[in-house]
Amino acid sequence: MDITPTSVESLVSQVEDGAMIALPPQYSNCSLVMARALIRRGVRDLHLVGVPQMGLHADLLIGAGCVSVVETAAVTMGEYGLAPRFTAAAKAGTLKVLDGTCPAILTQLQASEKGTPFGVLRGMIGSDLLKHRDDWKVGENPFAENDPIVYLPALKPDFTMMHALKADREGNIWLGVRRELMLMARASAATLVTVEEIVDENLIADPVTAAGTLPAIYVSAIAEVADGAWPYALPGGYREDEAHLREYMTLAQTEEGFQTYLQRFVFDGEPRVAAE
Amino acid sequence: MDITPTSVESLVSQVEDGAMIALPPQYSNCSLVMARALIRRGVRDLHLVGVPQMGLHADLLIGAGCVSVVETAAVTMGEYGLAPRFTAAAKAGTLKVLDGTCPAILTQLQASEKGTPFGVLRGMIGSDLLKHRDDWKVGENPFAENDPIVYLPALKPDFTMMHALKADREGNIWLGVRRELMLMARASAATLVTVEEIVDENLIADPVTAAGTLPAIYVSAIAEVADGAWPYALPGGYREDEAHLREYMTLAQTEEGFQTYLQRFVFDGEPRVAAE
Amino acid sequence: MTTPTETPTVRPEEVLIEAISGMLAGLSHVAVGASSPIPGAAAFLTNSRAPTKTRVSILGSERNFFNEGARELFDLAGQGRIDAFFLSGGQIDGQANVNLVAVGDYRKPKARFPGSFGSAHMYYLVPRVILFRWEHSRRTLVEQVDFISAPGVSPANVHRPGGPHALITNLCLFDFDRQRARFRLRSVHPGHSLEEVRDQTGFDFDLPEDGQVPFTPTPDAATLETIRGPVARRLAEVYPTFAARVFDLGSAA
Amino acid sequence: MTTPTETPTVRPEEVLIEAISGMLAGLSHVAVGASSPIPGAAAFLTNSRAPTKTRVSILGSERNFFNEGARELFDLAGQGRIDAFFLSGGQIDGQANVNLVAVGDYRKPKARFPGSFGSAHMYYLVPRVILFRWEHSRRTLVEQVDFISAPGVSPANVHRPGGPHALITNLCLFDFDRQRARFRLRSVHPGHSLEEVRDQTGFDFDLPEDGQVPFTPTPDAATLETIRGPVARRLAEVYPTFAARVFDLGSAA
């Protein structure tokens, strides 16, 4: 059952306005090349789900006006500072933020993975997160007396987007230990993947690589594109482009600077990593 | 953080009468050598949990009088027929059988894995399984009207017992795609492992093998013992000993024959695979 | 193990393989239990006919694409990613209830089967569950099962996107009508008769609307070639004993 | 990046590393968040002192033993397999409530922080949560947080095996009393004073029972050697920027 690789533009052409998209955390297989293609496509009103948090990929989409809701445990640029366009949009009140906490989002995806309408999780009671989340409920543990616990509805994104080192010809994707990506794919209706390369070996048939491979049944479409995580790192591939991230942080402090960044690095064609 | 390998007898010396032990399915890394050592130790009143089903390892322990409760989706000898000692004990009414269904048991372990007091699962409503399981409850989905769903309490076994191809010096265990074993270990208070060999490479530090490796933090003790799954197969190691399993099926049809089997293959020292 | 002195033109198993395969045509993903060689062969046949359309996974085999362990099959069903699955039963009754547990009193049974496996979940979630029971007798096909591992039908408020689609035995093929909770005979296998089916069935069932009971079609020459060639070879990897017995193929010990 | 012209005898960071390490001694498993170099160094120091006793895992780093992805840290906490963890906050108040979300009106905040991360779970489940906030000011240590990402204490019926153990800043170390829901000053770091702590703290706190406020002990020569040698080198693998700045070590780009 082979899968025919396509282009990045073709991948994102499936994403309609208003779609709910699950995105990996900033340290794990982000497809920045798909984020840039989404911006070029001019998609609107996206509902981004950080699994469980997001970075530059979300900040770009927010700054470019593609997003109306973010549902996440955090939007962070890590050591570089606050995510500038997320922070500006949140302060302006133009972005709806569904603040969550990491294991709650993962629990909601696990409920979808299992086909149950909800899951439960310890913690959270007394947190103001619950005040602002009408979709989360405090209920009782039916196996004990007076033991409240939080009930979380299943979350089924329309899309998961990720970038990986390699896919094979059947459409199996090497992810190694980044298992949140497998959870996301299982919980989502469709999964779009960019990969550095497509290899001839069968990743799932080899018992050594099988455990770290996302099976093709969860994969909707694949594009082969080098440096697809850039400027983020790709575990097992390349390190993050610190100079570029600093440049982003400088430019994106203002709306004007951000537009300059977009023009140079998104609209004027697809950049590639300059230095090796 | 190295782990010091010990003997099989030392592993099972930790298991007290009445312990709840999770066992893998018959096609996945069963430690028959630990089952035989438990019988020699003369342990009593075990509560076996099949994850989600069991085979010869359970039939041996039941026949030897070590078990008072089995909680499982099935006890099966597969193509060889009904598990003879399980069937005899169940018909005699001397064994308490908590009949379950595969995904329910896995859900109960997932609740322990997550530290929640229960999980929920679709299906089962209208099954007679529920009639006989006071510990399972039908409740409501709080996110919908008139939508009953089954609530299942977390299951935390005292021990998980398994056999694997290899461990490294830190105590990490290679399991490949047999991820129910990782779930069992995470959900259990202690995990006892026999392995074919202990290797020098670090299984969790190598990004290729990490995904299929049970991290040492979940492992309580390890013994190095060749042919530890015999007469069952070990995926990646050896095939099942069909002739021996047929001999077992013949002998174990009667209590007398089963005692002969025990004497020859359990009490008269530890057998090894005869043919390669 | 005896070698048949003369190979019959069409083996009874081959009629079932073809009939089941017909019910799997066009589906995306067919999952097969660990000890189901005839359904497995049918799924492989469907896959041979449409290799880019129908995936097959064999539970408990190393020859599938799962890597999440035992729970992945059930999770896939919960996600709606399995289109067809097979169940059997020590007893199956006229409402398509299946019993994989016990005959007689549950606490002190006359007969004890291995257990319910995943039936109490899969039967609810997989859209097309095909009941398979080789032995067609009043012992196996009963008016009412002694223990319901999984019920054939559920009240309207119970989440149940899936359920029984058909029942196939060594004698015949029934369709199941979920609205009426009754089986309707679709066809009788060559060499058998409606009378034999009536004699051997413990529950009441409907006849085809026109009252005519056809024979189950036998596979044509090209299909037989596929079954005995590539399908039998794939089967031998997973069910060596069965493949050796029926197709005289396999890696016998 | 400037190179200090003169290395001070004991760096302020080293005092904190030693103080935190003291609170981790004897624990089996210490987990550290992704952007916590001082707690990370303290955990490495504890591990250097007792390598067979204390495991350290650094969240988001490839240098840990997780292989279940993002959820494993939280699952480990739920299983009771993490003994200590660190949290910070844009604001922390006198009841040990932490705010990682916003200052001012939540819907249109004056300041917006990245978000709550895993705090609303870990703070409840890890027995010994150490609050770490370098900047000790009335801006960060407030009487009442504007948004409770995770509360310092919970009602008796809320399942909460874990919670705040201490708060350490660039000025001092507080213990937290869960019964009284109040901080008690344990020690002031060398070079600082109780008055400075009072000036810079937005909440009321208790003094040591004997009324004497000691200085936080400074690491001895052997400890300093460990911190600047093996600990700094391990730190540079995970927090290169920090290691380069503080220890003049690391793989700067």
Tab-separated table of N, CA and C in Angstrom, chain A residues 25-27 51-53 72-76 78-79 81-83 86-87 90-93 95-103 106 110 113 121-129 132 140 146-148 176-180 183 235-236 239 242-243 246, chain D residues 1 34-35 37 59-62 66-72 74-75 100-101 106-122 124-125 145-151 153-155 157-160 238-242 251-253:
chain	number	residue	atom	x	y	z
A	25	PRO	N	5.029	20.245	20.192
A	25	PRO	CA	5.774	21.237	20.961
A	25	PRO	C	7.022	21.688	20.205
A	26	GLN	N	7.561	22.806	20.631
A	26	GLN	CA	8.645	23.440	19.870
A	26	GLN	C	9.910	22.575	19.803
A	27	TYR	N	10.030	21.601	20.700
A	27	TYR	CA	11.243	20.769	20.701
A	27	TYR	C	11.037	19.471	19.935
A	51	VAL	N	0.318	20.743	21.548
A	51	VAL	CA	0.380	19.412	22.172
A	51	VAL	C	1.758	19.191	22.765
A	52	PRO	N	1.928	19.594	24.021
A	52	PRO	CA	0.949	20.383	24.788
A	52	PRO	C	1.246	21.877	24.737
A	53	GLN	N	2.266	22.291	24.018
A	53	GLN	CA	2.642	23.702	23.959
A	53	GLN	C	3.155	23.992	22.560
A	72	THR	N	-3.948	25.627	24.383
A	72	THR	CA	-2.571	25.183	24.615
A	72	THR	C	-2.191	25.367	26.073
A	73	ALA	N	-1.143	24.648	26.486
A	73	ALA	CA	-0.587	24.846	27.824
A	73	ALA	C	0.395	26.009	27.837
A	74	ALA	N	0.885	26.423	26.661
A	74	ALA	CA	1.787	27.578	26.577
A	74	ALA	C	2.110	27.873	25.112
A	75	VAL	N	2.433	29.140	24.858
A	75	VAL	CA	3.113	29.503	23.615
A	75	VAL	C	4.428	30.121	24.067
A	76	THR	N	5.529	29.519	23.660
A	76	THR	CA	6.803	29.924	24.245
A	76	THR	C	7.913	29.931	23.210
A	78	GLY	N	10.895	29.797	24.512
A	78	GLY	CA	11.946	29.224	25.353
A	78	GLY	C	12.919	30.265	25.848
A	79	GLU	N	14.184	29.970	25.708
A	79	GLU	CA	15.229	30.861	26.221
A	79	GLU	C	15.250	32.214	25.499
A	81	GLY	N	12.726	34.199	24.969
A	81	GLY	CA	11.816	35.179	25.551
A	81	GLY	C	10.363	34.877	25.226
A	82	LEU	N	9.498	35.848	25.478
A	82	LEU	CA	8.064	35.678	25.221
A	82	LEU	C	7.810	35.623	23.718
A	83	ALA	N	6.843	34.826	23.320
A	83	ALA	CA	6.469	34.739	21.899
A	83	ALA	C	5.818	36.059	21.516
A	86	PHE	N	2.120	36.214	19.683
A	86	PHE	CA	1.117	35.651	20.601
A	86	PHE	C	0.842	36.633	21.730
A	87	THR	N	1.920	37.160	22.326
A	87	THR	CA	1.760	38.068	23.457
A	87	THR	C	0.981	39.313	23.039
A	90	ALA	N	-2.694	38.387	22.431
A	90	ALA	CA	-3.394	38.084	23.681
A	90	ALA	C	-3.694	39.372	24.437
A	91	LYS	N	-2.714	40.274	24.477
A	91	LYS	CA	-2.923	41.538	25.203
A	91	LYS	C	-3.960	42.407	24.502
A	92	ALA	N	-3.983	42.356	23.188
A	92	ALA	CA	-4.969	43.152	22.451
A	92	ALA	C	-6.364	42.558	22.556
A	93	GLY	N	-6.441	41.328	23.043
A	93	GLY	CA	-7.748	40.678	23.149
A	93	GLY	C	-8.300	40.220	21.816
A	95	LEU	N	-7.191	37.576	20.169
A	95	LEU	CA	-6.996	36.131	20.035
A	95	LEU	C	-7.710	35.451	21.190
A	96	LYS	N	-8.512	34.459	20.897
A	96	LYS	CA	-9.139	33.702	21.972
A	96	LYS	C	-8.137	32.657	22.459
A	97	VAL	N	-7.788	32.730	23.739
A	97	VAL	CA	-6.836	31.774	24.307
A	97	VAL	C	-7.588	30.820	25.219
A	98	LEU	N	-7.589	29.554	24.871
A	98	LEU	CA	-8.126	28.520	25.756
A	98	LEU	C	-6.937	27.968	26.529
A	99	ASP	N	-6.680	28.573	27.696
A	99	ASP	CA	-5.525	28.151	28.481
A	99	ASP	C	-5.748	26.757	29.054
A	100	GLY	N	-4.775	25.886	28.849
A	100	GLY	CA	-4.852	24.532	29.378
A	100	GLY	C	-3.614	24.192	30.171
A	101	THR	N	-3.464	22.926	30.469
A	101	THR	CA	-2.256	22.458	31.148
A	101	THR	C	-1.834	21.162	30.444
A	102	CYS	N	-0.541	20.943	30.331
A	102	CYS	CA	-0.021	19.876	29.448
A	102	CYS	C	-0.778	18.552	29.562
A	103	PRO	N	-0.860	17.959	30.762
A	103	PRO	CA	-1.447	16.614	30.800
A	103	PRO	C	-2.939	16.613	30.498
A	106	LEU	N	-3.142	16.320	26.728
A	106	LEU	CA	-2.761	14.956	26.356
A	106	LEU	C	-3.877	13.972	26.714
A	110	GLN	N	-5.896	11.511	24.316
A	110	GLN	CA	-5.970	10.082	24.615
A	110	GLN	C	-7.420	9.579	24.577
A	113	GLU	N	-8.085	9.071	21.057
A	113	GLU	CA	-7.326	7.895	20.624
A	113	GLU	C	-8.086	6.615	20.968
A	121	LEU	N	-8.622	13.438	34.920
A	121	LEU	CA	-7.249	13.744	35.317
A	121	LEU	C	-7.232	14.374	36.702
A	122	ARG	N	-6.206	13.998	37.469
A	122	ARG	CA	-5.987	14.604	38.781
A	122	ARG	C	-5.447	16.021	38.614
A	123	GLY	N	-5.476	16.783	39.708
A	123	GLY	CA	-4.979	18.152	39.674
A	123	GLY	C	-6.063	19.133	39.241
A	124	MET	N	-5.661	20.348	38.978
A	124	MET	CA	-6.477	21.404	38.364
A	124	MET	C	-7.558	22.013	39.246
A	125	ILE	N	-8.080	21.258	40.198
A	125	ILE	CA	-9.163	21.805	41.016
A	125	ILE	C	-8.607	22.966	41.862
A	126	GLY	N	-9.253	24.109	41.767
A	126	GLY	CA	-8.756	25.307	42.449
A	126	GLY	C	-7.910	26.181	41.553
A	127	SER	N	-7.588	25.707	40.365
A	127	SER	CA	-6.865	26.530	39.397
A	127	SER	C	-7.859	27.403	38.650
A	128	ASP	N	-7.449	28.644	38.329
A	128	ASP	CA	-8.329	29.522	37.554
A	128	ASP	C	-8.505	29.039	36.120
A	129	LEU	N	-7.693	28.077	35.701
A	129	LEU	CA	-7.906	27.494	34.374
A	129	LEU	C	-9.349	27.026	34.231
A	132	HIS	N	-12.209	29.458	33.348
A	132	HIS	CA	-12.323	29.972	31.985
A	132	HIS	C	-12.538	28.868	30.959
A	140	GLU	N	-17.605	13.816	40.129
A	140	GLU	CA	-17.238	12.932	41.229
A	140	GLU	C	-16.556	11.664	40.707
A	146	ASN	N	-16.919	11.737	48.033
A	146	ASN	CA	-16.410	13.109	48.162
A	146	ASN	C	-14.997	13.239	47.603
A	147	ASP	N	-14.832	12.795	46.374
A	147	ASP	CA	-13.515	12.829	45.731
A	147	ASP	C	-13.671	13.468	44.350
A	148	PRO	N	-13.653	14.789	44.295
A	148	PRO	CA	-13.852	15.453	43.003
A	148	PRO	C	-12.670	15.225	42.064
A	176	GLY	N	10.886	7.997	16.372
A	176	GLY	CA	11.698	7.678	17.543
A	176	GLY	C	10.876	7.773	18.820
A	177	VAL	N	11.410	8.480	19.819
A	177	VAL	CA	10.731	8.551	21.119
A	177	VAL	C	9.669	9.646	21.183
A	178	ARG	N	9.467	10.393	20.126
A	178	ARG	CA	8.525	11.524	20.193
A	178	ARG	C	7.101	11.017	20.037
A	179	ARG	N	6.662	10.319	21.047
A	179	ARG	CA	5.411	9.589	20.947
A	179	ARG	C	4.174	10.474	21.025
A	180	GLU	N	4.311	11.730	21.503
A	180	GLU	CA	3.145	12.620	21.467
A	180	GLU	C	2.676	12.804	20.026
A	183	LEU	N	0.378	9.962	19.267
A	183	LEU	CA	-0.912	10.246	19.911
A	183	LEU	C	-1.709	11.255	19.094
A	235	PRO	N	15.320	16.629	15.800
A	235	PRO	CA	16.084	15.622	16.547
A	235	PRO	C	16.628	14.551	15.601
A	236	GLY	N	17.929	14.322	15.698
A	236	GLY	CA	18.571	13.364	14.804
A	236	GLY	C	18.939	13.951	13.455
A	239	ARG	N	20.521	21.078	14.202
A	239	ARG	CA	20.287	21.925	15.378
A	239	ARG	C	19.482	23.145	14.985
A	242	GLU	N	20.041	29.397	15.716
A	242	GLU	CA	19.906	30.392	16.787
A	242	GLU	C	19.931	31.815	16.246
A	243	ALA	N	20.800	32.052	15.275
A	243	ALA	CA	20.908	33.405	14.730
A	243	ALA	C	19.582	33.837	14.105
A	246	ARG	N	17.044	34.592	16.794
A	246	ARG	CA	17.280	35.910	17.407
A	246	ARG	C	16.804	37.016	16.477
D	1	MET	N	28.355	38.892	24.661
D	1	MET	CA	28.765	38.132	25.838
D	1	MET	C	30.114	38.617	26.380
D	34	ALA	N	12.164	22.431	31.352
D	34	ALA	CA	13.031	22.658	30.198
D	34	ALA	C	13.908	23.904	30.334
D	35	SER	N	13.488	24.909	31.074
D	35	SER	CA	14.246	26.157	31.114
D	35	SER	C	14.662	26.496	32.537
D	37	PRO	N	17.949	26.152	34.436
D	37	PRO	CA	19.355	25.734	34.574
D	37	PRO	C	19.837	25.629	36.014
D	59	LEU	N	13.256	17.697	31.402
D	59	LEU	CA	12.117	17.729	30.494
D	59	LEU	C	12.490	18.356	29.155
D	60	GLY	N	12.049	17.727	28.079
D	60	GLY	CA	12.267	18.292	26.744
D	60	GLY	C	13.669	18.050	26.225
D	61	SER	N	14.534	17.535	27.068
D	61	SER	CA	15.891	17.231	26.628
D	61	SER	C	15.919	15.831	26.041
D	62	GLU	N	16.831	15.592	25.125
D	62	GLU	CA	16.986	14.224	24.643
D	62	GLU	C	17.804	13.403	25.634
D	66	PHE	N	13.062	9.032	29.004
D	66	PHE	CA	11.657	8.873	28.627
D	66	PHE	C	11.547	8.339	27.202
D	67	ASN	N	10.520	7.578	26.934
D	67	ASN	CA	10.247	7.209	25.545
D	67	ASN	C	8.766	7.127	25.247
D	68	GLU	N	7.969	7.750	26.092
D	68	GLU	CA	6.524	7.732	25.855
D	68	GLU	C	6.059	9.109	25.396
D	69	GLY	N	7.015	9.998	25.100
D	69	GLY	CA	6.643	11.326	24.629
D	69	GLY	C	6.223	12.239	25.761
D	70	ALA	N	5.524	13.303	25.382
D	70	ALA	CA	5.235	14.396	26.311
D	70	ALA	C	4.496	13.944	27.560
D	71	ARG	N	3.684	12.886	27.458
D	71	ARG	CA	2.871	12.570	28.637
D	71	ARG	C	3.622	11.820	29.720
D	72	GLU	N	4.817	11.311	29.431
D	72	GLU	CA	5.455	10.414	30.397
D	72	GLU	C	5.794	11.125	31.707
D	74	PHE	N	4.211	13.501	33.178
D	74	PHE	CA	2.999	13.684	33.981
D	74	PHE	C	2.484	12.345	34.486
D	75	ASP	N	2.602	11.327	33.649
D	75	ASP	CA	2.224	9.986	34.094
D	75	ASP	C	3.111	9.532	35.256
D	100	LEU	N	1.194	31.712	35.876
D	100	LEU	CA	2.008	31.596	34.661
D	100	LEU	C	1.227	32.115	33.455
D	101	VAL	N	0.133	32.851	33.720
D	101	VAL	CA	-0.766	33.199	32.620
D	101	VAL	C	-0.806	34.693	32.323
D	106	TYR	N	-7.857	38.867	32.694
D	106	TYR	CA	-7.455	37.693	31.904
D	106	TYR	C	-7.784	37.858	30.427
D	107	ARG	N	-8.913	38.490	30.134
D	107	ARG	CA	-9.336	38.586	28.727
D	107	ARG	C	-8.585	39.674	27.962
D	108	LYS	N	-8.023	40.624	28.676
D	108	LYS	CA	-7.255	41.697	28.010
D	108	LYS	C	-6.134	42.099	28.960
D	109	PRO	N	-5.170	41.237	29.103
D	109	PRO	CA	-4.179	41.388	30.185
D	109	PRO	C	-3.167	42.513	29.938
D	110	LYS	N	-2.638	43.025	31.053
D	110	LYS	CA	-1.532	43.997	30.973
D	110	LYS	C	-0.239	43.294	30.582
D	111	ALA	N	-0.059	42.104	31.148
D	111	ALA	CA	1.091	41.271	30.750
D	111	ALA	C	0.564	39.871	30.498
D	112	ARG	N	1.131	39.239	29.513
D	112	ARG	CA	0.723	37.875	29.197
D	112	ARG	C	1.974	36.990	29.233
D	113	PHE	N	1.932	35.941	30.044
D	113	PHE	CA	3.034	34.985	30.121
D	113	PHE	C	2.733	33.813	29.174
D	114	PRO	N	3.703	32.921	28.990
D	114	PRO	CA	3.478	31.846	28.018
D	114	PRO	C	2.276	30.940	28.313
D	115	GLY	N	2.038	30.627	29.592
D	115	GLY	CA	0.940	29.722	29.913
D	115	GLY	C	1.321	28.814	31.067
D	116	SER	N	0.385	27.989	31.473
D	116	SER	CA	0.532	27.237	32.730
D	116	SER	C	1.401	25.993	32.610
D	117	PHE	N	1.773	25.609	31.395
D	117	PHE	CA	2.530	24.354	31.202
D	117	PHE	C	1.870	23.230	32.021
D	118	GLY	N	2.674	22.424	32.688
D	118	GLY	CA	2.091	21.311	33.446
D	118	GLY	C	1.821	21.623	34.909
D	119	SER	N	1.914	22.907	35.274
D	119	SER	CA	1.851	23.262	36.704
D	119	SER	C	0.575	22.798	37.384
D	120	ALA	N	-0.559	22.888	36.673
D	120	ALA	CA	-1.844	22.592	37.309
D	120	ALA	C	-2.027	21.097	37.581
D	121	HIS	N	-1.041	20.322	37.241
D	121	HIS	CA	-1.044	18.884	37.539
D	121	HIS	C	0.126	18.539	38.460
D	122	MET	N	1.333	18.936	38.044
D	122	MET	CA	2.537	18.567	38.796
D	122	MET	C	2.508	19.097	40.233
D	124	TYR	N	0.181	19.389	42.220
D	124	TYR	CA	-0.667	18.578	43.085
D	124	TYR	C	-0.050	17.212	43.393
D	125	LEU	N	0.784	16.735	42.487
D	125	LEU	CA	1.145	15.318	42.559
D	125	LEU	C	2.576	15.052	43.000
D	145	VAL	N	-1.866	36.599	43.578
D	145	VAL	CA	-1.662	36.513	42.123
D	145	VAL	C	-2.934	36.920	41.389
D	146	ASP	N	-2.776	37.428	40.161
D	146	ASP	CA	-3.934	37.832	39.365
D	146	ASP	C	-4.635	36.641	38.726
D	147	PHE	N	-3.908	35.555	38.567
D	147	PHE	CA	-4.470	34.346	37.953
D	147	PHE	C	-3.795	33.165	38.629
D	148	ILE	N	-4.594	32.248	39.123
D	148	ILE	CA	-4.012	31.061	39.772
D	148	ILE	C	-3.847	29.962	38.726
D	149	SER	N	-2.623	29.789	38.234
D	149	SER	CA	-2.366	28.631	37.372
D	149	SER	C	-2.485	27.357	38.196
D	150	ALA	N	-1.899	27.396	39.391
D	150	ALA	CA	-1.980	26.259	40.304
D	150	ALA	C	-1.932	26.806	41.720
D	151	PRO	N	-2.851	26.365	42.567
D	151	PRO	CA	-2.915	26.890	43.927
D	151	PRO	C	-1.862	26.255	44.838
D	153	VAL	N	-2.288	25.600	48.113
D	153	VAL	CA	-2.929	24.599	48.979
D	153	VAL	C	-4.319	24.292	48.446
D	154	SER	N	-4.853	23.162	48.903
D	154	SER	CA	-6.165	22.705	48.425
D	154	SER	C	-6.999	22.235	49.602
D	155	PRO	N	-8.340	22.234	49.433
D	155	PRO	CA	-9.197	21.679	50.484
D	155	PRO	C	-8.866	20.205	50.733
D	157	ASN	N	-10.525	17.517	50.732
D	157	ASN	CA	-11.104	16.459	49.881
D	157	ASN	C	-10.490	16.408	48.486
D	158	VAL	N	-9.590	17.340	48.194
D	158	VAL	CA	-8.936	17.309	46.872
D	158	VAL	C	-7.694	16.423	46.960
D	159	HIS	N	-7.636	15.433	46.055
D	159	HIS	CA	-6.497	14.523	46.012
D	159	HIS	C	-5.220	15.328	45.770
D	160	ARG	N	-4.344	15.369	46.753
D	160	ARG	CA	-3.146	16.190	46.600
D	160	ARG	C	-1.985	15.648	47.405
D	238	VAL	N	22.779	20.727	28.147
D	238	VAL	CA	21.335	20.956	28.158
D	238	VAL	C	20.999	22.449	28.108
D	239	TYR	N	21.764	23.246	28.813
D	239	TYR	CA	21.525	24.697	28.876
D	239	TYR	C	22.794	25.421	28.445
D	240	PRO	N	23.147	25.332	27.177
D	240	PRO	CA	24.433	25.891	26.740
D	240	PRO	C	24.563	27.390	27.006
D	241	THR	N	23.481	28.138	26.804
D	241	THR	CA	23.555	29.588	26.991
D	241	THR	C	23.897	29.922	28.438
D	242	PHE	N	23.191	29.288	29.359
D	242	PHE	CA	23.422	29.526	30.772
D	242	PHE	C	24.837	29.110	31.175
D	251	SER	N	28.693	25.289	24.287
D	251	SER	CA	28.796	25.202	22.836
D	251	SER	C	28.038	26.377	22.231
D	252	ALA	N	28.590	27.576	22.399
D	252	ALA	CA	27.907	28.758	21.869
D	252	ALA	C	27.861	28.687	20.349
D	253	ALA	N	26.806	29.227	19.770
D	253	ALA	CA	26.644	29.146	18.311
D	253	ALA	C	27.615	30.103	17.616
